[in-house]
PDB file of C-alpha atoms in Angstrom:
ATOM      1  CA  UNK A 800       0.000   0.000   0.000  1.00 54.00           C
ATOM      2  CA  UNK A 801       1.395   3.729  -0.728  1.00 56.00           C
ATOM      3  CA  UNK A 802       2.020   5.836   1.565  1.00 57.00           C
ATOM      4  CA  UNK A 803       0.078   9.250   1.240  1.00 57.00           C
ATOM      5  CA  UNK A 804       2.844  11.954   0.613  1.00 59.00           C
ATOM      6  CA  UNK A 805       3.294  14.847   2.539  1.00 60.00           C
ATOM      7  CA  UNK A 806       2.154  18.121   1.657  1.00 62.00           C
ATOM      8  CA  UNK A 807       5.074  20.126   1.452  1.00 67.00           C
ATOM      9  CA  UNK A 808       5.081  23.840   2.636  1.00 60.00           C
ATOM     10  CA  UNK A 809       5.093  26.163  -0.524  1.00 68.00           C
ATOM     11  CA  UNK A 810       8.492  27.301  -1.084  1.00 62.00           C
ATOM     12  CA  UNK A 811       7.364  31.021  -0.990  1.00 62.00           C
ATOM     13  CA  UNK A 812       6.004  30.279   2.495  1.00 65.00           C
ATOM     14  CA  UNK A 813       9.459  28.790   3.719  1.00 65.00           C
ATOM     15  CA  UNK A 814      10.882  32.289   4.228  1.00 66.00           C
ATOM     16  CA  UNK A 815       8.146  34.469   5.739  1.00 68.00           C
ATOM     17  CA  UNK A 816       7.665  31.320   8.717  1.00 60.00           C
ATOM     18  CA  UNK A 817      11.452  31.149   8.738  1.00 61.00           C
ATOM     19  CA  UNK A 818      12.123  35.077   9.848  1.00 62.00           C
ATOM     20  CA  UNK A 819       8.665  34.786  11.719  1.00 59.00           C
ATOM     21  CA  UNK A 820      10.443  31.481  13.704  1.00 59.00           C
ATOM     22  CA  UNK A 821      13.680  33.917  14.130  1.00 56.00           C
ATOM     23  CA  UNK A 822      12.270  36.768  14.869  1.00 57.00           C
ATOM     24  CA  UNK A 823       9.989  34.794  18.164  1.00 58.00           C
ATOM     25  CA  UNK A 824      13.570  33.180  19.427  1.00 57.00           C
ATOM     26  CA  UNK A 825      15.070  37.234  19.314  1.00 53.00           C
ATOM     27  CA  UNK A 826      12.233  37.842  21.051  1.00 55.00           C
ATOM     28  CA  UNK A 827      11.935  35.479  23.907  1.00 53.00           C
ATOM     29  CA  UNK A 828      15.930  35.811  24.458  1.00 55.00           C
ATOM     30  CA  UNK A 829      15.819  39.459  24.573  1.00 58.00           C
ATOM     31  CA  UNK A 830      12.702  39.598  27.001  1.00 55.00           C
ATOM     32  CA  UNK A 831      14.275  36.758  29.742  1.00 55.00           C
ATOM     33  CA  UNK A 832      17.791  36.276  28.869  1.00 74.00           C
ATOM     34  CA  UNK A 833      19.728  38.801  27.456  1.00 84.00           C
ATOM     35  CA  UNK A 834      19.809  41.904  25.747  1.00 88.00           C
ATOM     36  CA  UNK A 835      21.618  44.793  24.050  1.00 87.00           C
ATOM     37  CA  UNK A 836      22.378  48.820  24.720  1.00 89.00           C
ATOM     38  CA  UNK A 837      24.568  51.484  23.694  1.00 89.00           C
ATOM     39  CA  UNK A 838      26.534  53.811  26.329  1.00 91.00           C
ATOM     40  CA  UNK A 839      24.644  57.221  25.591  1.00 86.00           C
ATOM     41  CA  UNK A 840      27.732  59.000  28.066  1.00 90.00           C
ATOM     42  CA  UNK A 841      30.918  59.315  30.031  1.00 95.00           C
ATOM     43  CA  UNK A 842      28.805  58.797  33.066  1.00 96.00           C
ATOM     44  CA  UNK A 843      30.433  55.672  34.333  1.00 97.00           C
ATOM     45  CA  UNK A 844      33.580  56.401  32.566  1.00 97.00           C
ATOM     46  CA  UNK A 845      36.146  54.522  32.670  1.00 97.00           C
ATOM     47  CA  UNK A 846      34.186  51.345  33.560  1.00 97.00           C
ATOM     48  CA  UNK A 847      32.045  52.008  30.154  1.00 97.00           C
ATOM     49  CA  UNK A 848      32.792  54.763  27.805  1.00 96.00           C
ATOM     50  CA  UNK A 849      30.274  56.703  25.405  1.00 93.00           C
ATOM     51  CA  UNK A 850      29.533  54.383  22.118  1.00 91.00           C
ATOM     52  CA  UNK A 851      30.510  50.849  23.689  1.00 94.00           C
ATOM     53  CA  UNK A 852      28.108  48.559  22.839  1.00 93.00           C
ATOM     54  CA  UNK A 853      27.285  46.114  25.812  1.00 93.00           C
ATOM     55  CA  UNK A 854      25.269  43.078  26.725  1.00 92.00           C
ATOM     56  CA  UNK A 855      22.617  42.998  30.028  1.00 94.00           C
ATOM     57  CA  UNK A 856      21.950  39.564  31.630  1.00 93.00           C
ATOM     58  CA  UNK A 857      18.428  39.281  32.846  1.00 91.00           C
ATOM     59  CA  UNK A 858      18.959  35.973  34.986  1.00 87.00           C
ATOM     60  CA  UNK A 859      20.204  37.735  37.626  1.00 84.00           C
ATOM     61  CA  UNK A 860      17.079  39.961  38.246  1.00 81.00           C
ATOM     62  CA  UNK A 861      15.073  36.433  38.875  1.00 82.00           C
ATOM     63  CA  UNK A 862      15.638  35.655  42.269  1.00 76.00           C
ATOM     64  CA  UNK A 863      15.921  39.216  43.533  1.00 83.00           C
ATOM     65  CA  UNK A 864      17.842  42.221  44.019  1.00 91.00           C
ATOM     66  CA  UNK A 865      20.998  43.215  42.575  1.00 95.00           C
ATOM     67  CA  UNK A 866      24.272  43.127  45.130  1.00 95.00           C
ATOM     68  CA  UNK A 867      26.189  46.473  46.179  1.00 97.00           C
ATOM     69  CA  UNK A 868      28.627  47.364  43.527  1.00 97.00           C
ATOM     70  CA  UNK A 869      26.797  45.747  40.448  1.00 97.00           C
ATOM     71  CA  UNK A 870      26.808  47.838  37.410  1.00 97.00           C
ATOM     72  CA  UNK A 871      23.184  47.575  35.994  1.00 97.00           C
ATOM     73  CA  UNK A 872      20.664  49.140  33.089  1.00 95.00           C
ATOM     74  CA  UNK A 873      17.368  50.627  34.092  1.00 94.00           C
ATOM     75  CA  UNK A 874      14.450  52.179  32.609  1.00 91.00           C
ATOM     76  CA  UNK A 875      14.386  55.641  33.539  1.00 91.00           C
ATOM     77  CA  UNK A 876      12.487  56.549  36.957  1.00 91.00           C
ATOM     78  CA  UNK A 877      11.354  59.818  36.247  1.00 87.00           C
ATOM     79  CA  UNK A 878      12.731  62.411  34.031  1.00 84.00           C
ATOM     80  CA  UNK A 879      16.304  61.219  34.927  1.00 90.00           C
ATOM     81  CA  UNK A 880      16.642  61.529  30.813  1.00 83.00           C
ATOM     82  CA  UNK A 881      16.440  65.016  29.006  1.00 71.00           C
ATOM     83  CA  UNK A 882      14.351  63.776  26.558  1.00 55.00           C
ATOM     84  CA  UNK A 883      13.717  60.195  24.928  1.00 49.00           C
ATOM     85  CA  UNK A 884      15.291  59.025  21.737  1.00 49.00           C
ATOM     86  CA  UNK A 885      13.620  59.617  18.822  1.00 46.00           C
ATOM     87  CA  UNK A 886      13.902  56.730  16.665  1.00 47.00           C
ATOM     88  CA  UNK A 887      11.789  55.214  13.889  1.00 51.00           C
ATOM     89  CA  UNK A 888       9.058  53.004  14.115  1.00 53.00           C
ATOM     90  CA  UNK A 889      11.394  50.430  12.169  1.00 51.00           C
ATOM     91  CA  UNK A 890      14.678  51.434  14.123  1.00 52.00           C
ATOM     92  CA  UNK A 891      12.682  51.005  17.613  1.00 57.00           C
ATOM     93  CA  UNK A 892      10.729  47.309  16.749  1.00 55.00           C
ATOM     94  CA  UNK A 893      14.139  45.958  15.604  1.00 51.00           C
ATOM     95  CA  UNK A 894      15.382  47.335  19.122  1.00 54.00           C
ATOM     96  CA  UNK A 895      12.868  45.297  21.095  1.00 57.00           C
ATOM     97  CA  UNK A 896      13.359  42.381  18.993  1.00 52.00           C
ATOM     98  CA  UNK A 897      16.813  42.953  20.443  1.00 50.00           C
ATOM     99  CA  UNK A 898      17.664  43.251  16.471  1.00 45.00           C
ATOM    100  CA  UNK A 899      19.623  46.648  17.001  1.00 47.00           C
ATOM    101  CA  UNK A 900      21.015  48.320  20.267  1.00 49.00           C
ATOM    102  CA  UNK A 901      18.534  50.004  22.596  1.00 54.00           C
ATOM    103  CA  UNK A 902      18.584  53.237  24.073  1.00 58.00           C
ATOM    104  CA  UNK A 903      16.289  55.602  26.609  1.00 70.00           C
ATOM    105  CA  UNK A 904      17.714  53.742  29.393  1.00 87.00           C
ATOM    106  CA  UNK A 905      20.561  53.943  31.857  1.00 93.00           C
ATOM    107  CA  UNK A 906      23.674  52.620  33.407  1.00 95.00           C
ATOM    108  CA  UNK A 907      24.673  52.907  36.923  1.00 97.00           C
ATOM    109  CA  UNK A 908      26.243  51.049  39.552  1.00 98.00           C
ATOM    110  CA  UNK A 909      24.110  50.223  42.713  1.00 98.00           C
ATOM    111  CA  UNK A 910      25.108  51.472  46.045  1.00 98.00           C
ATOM    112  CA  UNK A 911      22.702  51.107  48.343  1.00 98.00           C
ATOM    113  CA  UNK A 912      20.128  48.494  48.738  1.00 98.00           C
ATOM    114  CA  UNK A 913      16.604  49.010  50.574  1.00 97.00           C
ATOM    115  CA  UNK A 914      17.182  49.572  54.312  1.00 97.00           C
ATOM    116  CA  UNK A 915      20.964  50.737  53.440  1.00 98.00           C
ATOM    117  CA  UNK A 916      22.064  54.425  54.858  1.00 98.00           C
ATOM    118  CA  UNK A 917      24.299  56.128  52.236  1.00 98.00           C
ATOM    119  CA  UNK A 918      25.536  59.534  52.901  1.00 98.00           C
ATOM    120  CA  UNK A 919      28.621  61.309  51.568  1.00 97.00           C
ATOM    121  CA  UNK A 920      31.028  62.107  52.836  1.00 95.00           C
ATOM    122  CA  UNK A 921      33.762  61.004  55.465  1.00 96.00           C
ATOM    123  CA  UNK A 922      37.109  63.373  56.045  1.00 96.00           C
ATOM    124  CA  UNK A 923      38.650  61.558  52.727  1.00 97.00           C
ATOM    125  CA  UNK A 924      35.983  62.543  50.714  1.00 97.00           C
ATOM    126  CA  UNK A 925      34.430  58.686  50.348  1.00 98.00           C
ATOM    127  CA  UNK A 926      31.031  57.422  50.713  1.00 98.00           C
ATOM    128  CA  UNK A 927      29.551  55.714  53.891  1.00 98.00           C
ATOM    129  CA  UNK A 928      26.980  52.649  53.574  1.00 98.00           C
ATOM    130  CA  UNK A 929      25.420  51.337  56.882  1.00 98.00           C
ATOM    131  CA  UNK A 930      28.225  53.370  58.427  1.00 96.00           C
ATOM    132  CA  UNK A 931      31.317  51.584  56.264  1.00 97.00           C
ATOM    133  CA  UNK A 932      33.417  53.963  54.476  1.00 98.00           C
ATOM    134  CA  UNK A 933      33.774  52.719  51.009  1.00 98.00           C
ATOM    135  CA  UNK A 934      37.183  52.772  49.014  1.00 97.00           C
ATOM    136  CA  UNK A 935      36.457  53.212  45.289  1.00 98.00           C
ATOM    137  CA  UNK A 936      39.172  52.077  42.633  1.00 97.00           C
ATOM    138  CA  UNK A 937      36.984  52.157  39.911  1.00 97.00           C
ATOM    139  CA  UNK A 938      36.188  55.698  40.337  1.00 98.00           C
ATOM    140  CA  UNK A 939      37.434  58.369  37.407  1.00 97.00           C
ATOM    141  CA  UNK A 940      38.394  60.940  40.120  1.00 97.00           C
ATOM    142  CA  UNK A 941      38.057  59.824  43.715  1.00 96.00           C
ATOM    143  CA  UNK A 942      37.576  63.646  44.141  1.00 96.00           C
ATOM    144  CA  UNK A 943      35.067  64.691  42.511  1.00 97.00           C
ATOM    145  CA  UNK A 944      33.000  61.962  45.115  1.00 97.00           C
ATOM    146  CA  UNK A 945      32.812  64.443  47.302  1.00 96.00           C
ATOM    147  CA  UNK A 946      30.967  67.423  44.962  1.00 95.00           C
ATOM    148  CA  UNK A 947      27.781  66.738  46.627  1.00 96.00           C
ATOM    149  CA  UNK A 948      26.536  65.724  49.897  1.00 97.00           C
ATOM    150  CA  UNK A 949      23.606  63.746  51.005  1.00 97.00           C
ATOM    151  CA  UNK A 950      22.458  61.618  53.802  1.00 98.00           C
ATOM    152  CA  UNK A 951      19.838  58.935  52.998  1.00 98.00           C
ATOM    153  CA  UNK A 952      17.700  55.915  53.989  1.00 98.00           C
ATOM    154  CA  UNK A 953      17.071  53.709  50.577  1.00 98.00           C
ATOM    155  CA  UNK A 954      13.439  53.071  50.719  1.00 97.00           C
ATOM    156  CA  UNK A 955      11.584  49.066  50.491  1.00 96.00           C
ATOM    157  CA  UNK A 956      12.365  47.937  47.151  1.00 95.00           C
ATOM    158  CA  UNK A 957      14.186  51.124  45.708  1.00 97.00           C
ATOM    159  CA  UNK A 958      17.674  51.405  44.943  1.00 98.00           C
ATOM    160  CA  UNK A 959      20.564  54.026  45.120  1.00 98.00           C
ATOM    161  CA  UNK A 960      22.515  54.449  42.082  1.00 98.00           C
ATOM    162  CA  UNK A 961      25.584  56.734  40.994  1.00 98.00           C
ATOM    163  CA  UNK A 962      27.893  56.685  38.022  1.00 97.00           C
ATOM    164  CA  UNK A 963      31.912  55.896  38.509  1.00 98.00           C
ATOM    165  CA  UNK A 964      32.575  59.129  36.659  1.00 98.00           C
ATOM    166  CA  UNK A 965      31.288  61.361  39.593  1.00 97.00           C
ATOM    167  CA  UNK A 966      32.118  64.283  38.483  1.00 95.00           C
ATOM    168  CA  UNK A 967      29.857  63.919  35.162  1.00 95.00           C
ATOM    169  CA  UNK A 968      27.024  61.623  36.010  1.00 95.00           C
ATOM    170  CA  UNK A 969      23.072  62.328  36.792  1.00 93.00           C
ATOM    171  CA  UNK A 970      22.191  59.840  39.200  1.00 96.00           C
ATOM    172  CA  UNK A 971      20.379  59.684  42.228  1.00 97.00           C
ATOM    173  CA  UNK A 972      22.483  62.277  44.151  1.00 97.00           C
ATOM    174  CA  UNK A 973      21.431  64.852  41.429  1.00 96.00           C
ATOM    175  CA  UNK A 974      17.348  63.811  41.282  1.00 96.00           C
ATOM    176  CA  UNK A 975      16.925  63.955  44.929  1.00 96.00           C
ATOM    177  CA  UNK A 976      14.574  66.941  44.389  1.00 94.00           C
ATOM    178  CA  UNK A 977      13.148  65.170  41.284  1.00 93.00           C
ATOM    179  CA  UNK A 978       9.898  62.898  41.040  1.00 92.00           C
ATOM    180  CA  UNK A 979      12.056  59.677  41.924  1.00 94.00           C
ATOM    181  CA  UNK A 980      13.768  61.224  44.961  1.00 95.00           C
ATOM    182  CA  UNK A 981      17.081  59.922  43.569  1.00 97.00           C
ATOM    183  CA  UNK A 982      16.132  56.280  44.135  1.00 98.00           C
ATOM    184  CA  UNK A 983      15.137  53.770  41.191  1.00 97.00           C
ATOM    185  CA  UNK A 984      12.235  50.533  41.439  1.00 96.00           C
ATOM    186  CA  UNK A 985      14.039  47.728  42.109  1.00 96.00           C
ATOM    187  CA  UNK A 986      11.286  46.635  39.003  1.00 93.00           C
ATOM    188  CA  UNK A 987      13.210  49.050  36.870  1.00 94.00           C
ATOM    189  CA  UNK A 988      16.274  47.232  36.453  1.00 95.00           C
ATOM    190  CA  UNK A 989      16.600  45.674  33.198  1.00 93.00           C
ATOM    191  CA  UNK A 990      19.557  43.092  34.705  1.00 94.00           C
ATOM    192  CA  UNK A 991      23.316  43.356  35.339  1.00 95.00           C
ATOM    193  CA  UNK A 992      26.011  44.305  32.756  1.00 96.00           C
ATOM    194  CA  UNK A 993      27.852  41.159  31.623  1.00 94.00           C
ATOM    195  CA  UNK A 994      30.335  42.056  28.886  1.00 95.00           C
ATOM    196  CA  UNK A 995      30.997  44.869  26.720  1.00 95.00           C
ATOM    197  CA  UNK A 996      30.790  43.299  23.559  1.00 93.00           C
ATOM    198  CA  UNK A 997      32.058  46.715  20.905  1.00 91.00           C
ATOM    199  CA  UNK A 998      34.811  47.609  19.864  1.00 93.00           C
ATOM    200  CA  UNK A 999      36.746  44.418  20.182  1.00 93.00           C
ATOM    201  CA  UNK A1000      39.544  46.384  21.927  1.00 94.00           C
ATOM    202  CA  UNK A1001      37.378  46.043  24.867  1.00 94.00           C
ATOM    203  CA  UNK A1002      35.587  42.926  24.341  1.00 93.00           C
ATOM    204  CA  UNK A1003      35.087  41.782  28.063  1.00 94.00           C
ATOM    205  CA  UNK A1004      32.842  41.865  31.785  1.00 94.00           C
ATOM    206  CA  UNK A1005      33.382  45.029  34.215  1.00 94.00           C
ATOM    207  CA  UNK A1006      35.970  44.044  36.440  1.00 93.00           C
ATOM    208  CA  UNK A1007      34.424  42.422  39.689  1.00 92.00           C
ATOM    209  CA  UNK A1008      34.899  45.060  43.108  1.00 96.00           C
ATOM    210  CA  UNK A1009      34.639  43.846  46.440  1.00 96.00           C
ATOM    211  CA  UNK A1010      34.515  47.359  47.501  1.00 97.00           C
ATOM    212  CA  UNK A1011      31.428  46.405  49.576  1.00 98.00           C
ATOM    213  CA  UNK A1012      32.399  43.083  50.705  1.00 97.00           C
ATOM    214  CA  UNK A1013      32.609  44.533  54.058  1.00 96.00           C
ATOM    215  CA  UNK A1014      29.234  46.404  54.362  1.00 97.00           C
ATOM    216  CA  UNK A1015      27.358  45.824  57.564  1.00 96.00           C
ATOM    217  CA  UNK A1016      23.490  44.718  57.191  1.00 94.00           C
ATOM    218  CA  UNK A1017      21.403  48.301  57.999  1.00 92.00           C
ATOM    219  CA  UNK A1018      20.201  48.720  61.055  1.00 84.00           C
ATOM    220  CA  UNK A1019      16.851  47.507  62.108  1.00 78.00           C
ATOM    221  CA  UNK A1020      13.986  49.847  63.145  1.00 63.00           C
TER     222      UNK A1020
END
């Protein structure tokens, strides 16, 4: 007996189902797993310079908060940006299909976690969390830490973020009088920066800190 034959798919549907197939895996690994932005600025020079192109891990945000010292992307919490990029309708679907870079966000390492005092600064110009003054190497100018002063108490699940370029760098010590009051929703953060991916002349993860290794847990009460 024969075997019916299979209907084969049309070979002018084989193309359209093959970028729709691609297009759903860019989409499902750019939503949970990983995803692509541009430095906009020198903000957390030298860590990441204006124009590298870099790669966010989303894993991380899973089980819960980010750790002190993690250098992380986050939707912006409230006029934090000047104004959004304007981009076209083409340029900004191939973004979220994680086709092309993606911009309107920012990049900042976290300082203090919910319950964490941060103020700045001690007689050498560093800044205190939970009391523990906090040695810097990644900093651009150690300095220019001490431009502003502050004294805080990071609210339930907000962060405090600042750039390692202090000296150039709108983060939360500068938006303490905006909507935000300097701190960003933990449900903000996009995940952690794993590796800068362009140019290839600094392919490679942030270097690891244990600058807060020895942060105390914040006081209860």
């Amino acid at each position: 007996m024969t075997k019916p034959r299979r209907r084969r798919v049309p070979w002018w549907l084989e193309i359209p189902l093959a970028l729709a197939l691609a297009l759903g895996c860019a989409l499902v690994v750019t939503t949970w797993f990983v995803q692509a932005f541009v430095i906009p600025s020198s903000s957390m020079r030298p860590t990441l310079v204006k124009h590298d192109r870099i790669v966010v891990e989303k894993w991380s945000t899973w089980s819960g908060l980010p750790e002190r010292g993690d250098v992380v992307v986050f939707r912006d919490p409230g006029e934090w940006l000047d104004e959004q990029e304007r981009v076209s309708v083409l340029r900004r679907l191939t973004q979220e299909l994680g086709l092309a870079p993606k911009g309107g966000h920012l990049v900042k390492r976290v300082i203090g976690l919910p319950g964490d005092e941060v103020r700045c600064c001690d007689a050498r110009g560093r800044t205190l969390v939970n009391g523990r003054a906090i040695d810097e190497p990644y900093l651009a100018d150690a300095t220019a830490n001490a431009d502003v002063t502050f004294q805080v108490t990071v609210p339930r699940d907000r962060l405090w973020v600042e750039g390692d370029n202090r000296g150039d760098s709108e983060d939360s010590r500068l938006q303490m009088d905006g909507p935000s009051g300097g701190f960003v929703p933990v449900d903000h953060v996009v995940g952690r920066v794993w590796s800068r991916v362009w140019p290839l002349g600094r392919f490679g993860p942030p270097a690891a800190t244990r600058a807060f290794d020895d942060v105390p847990a914040p006081a209860k009460g």
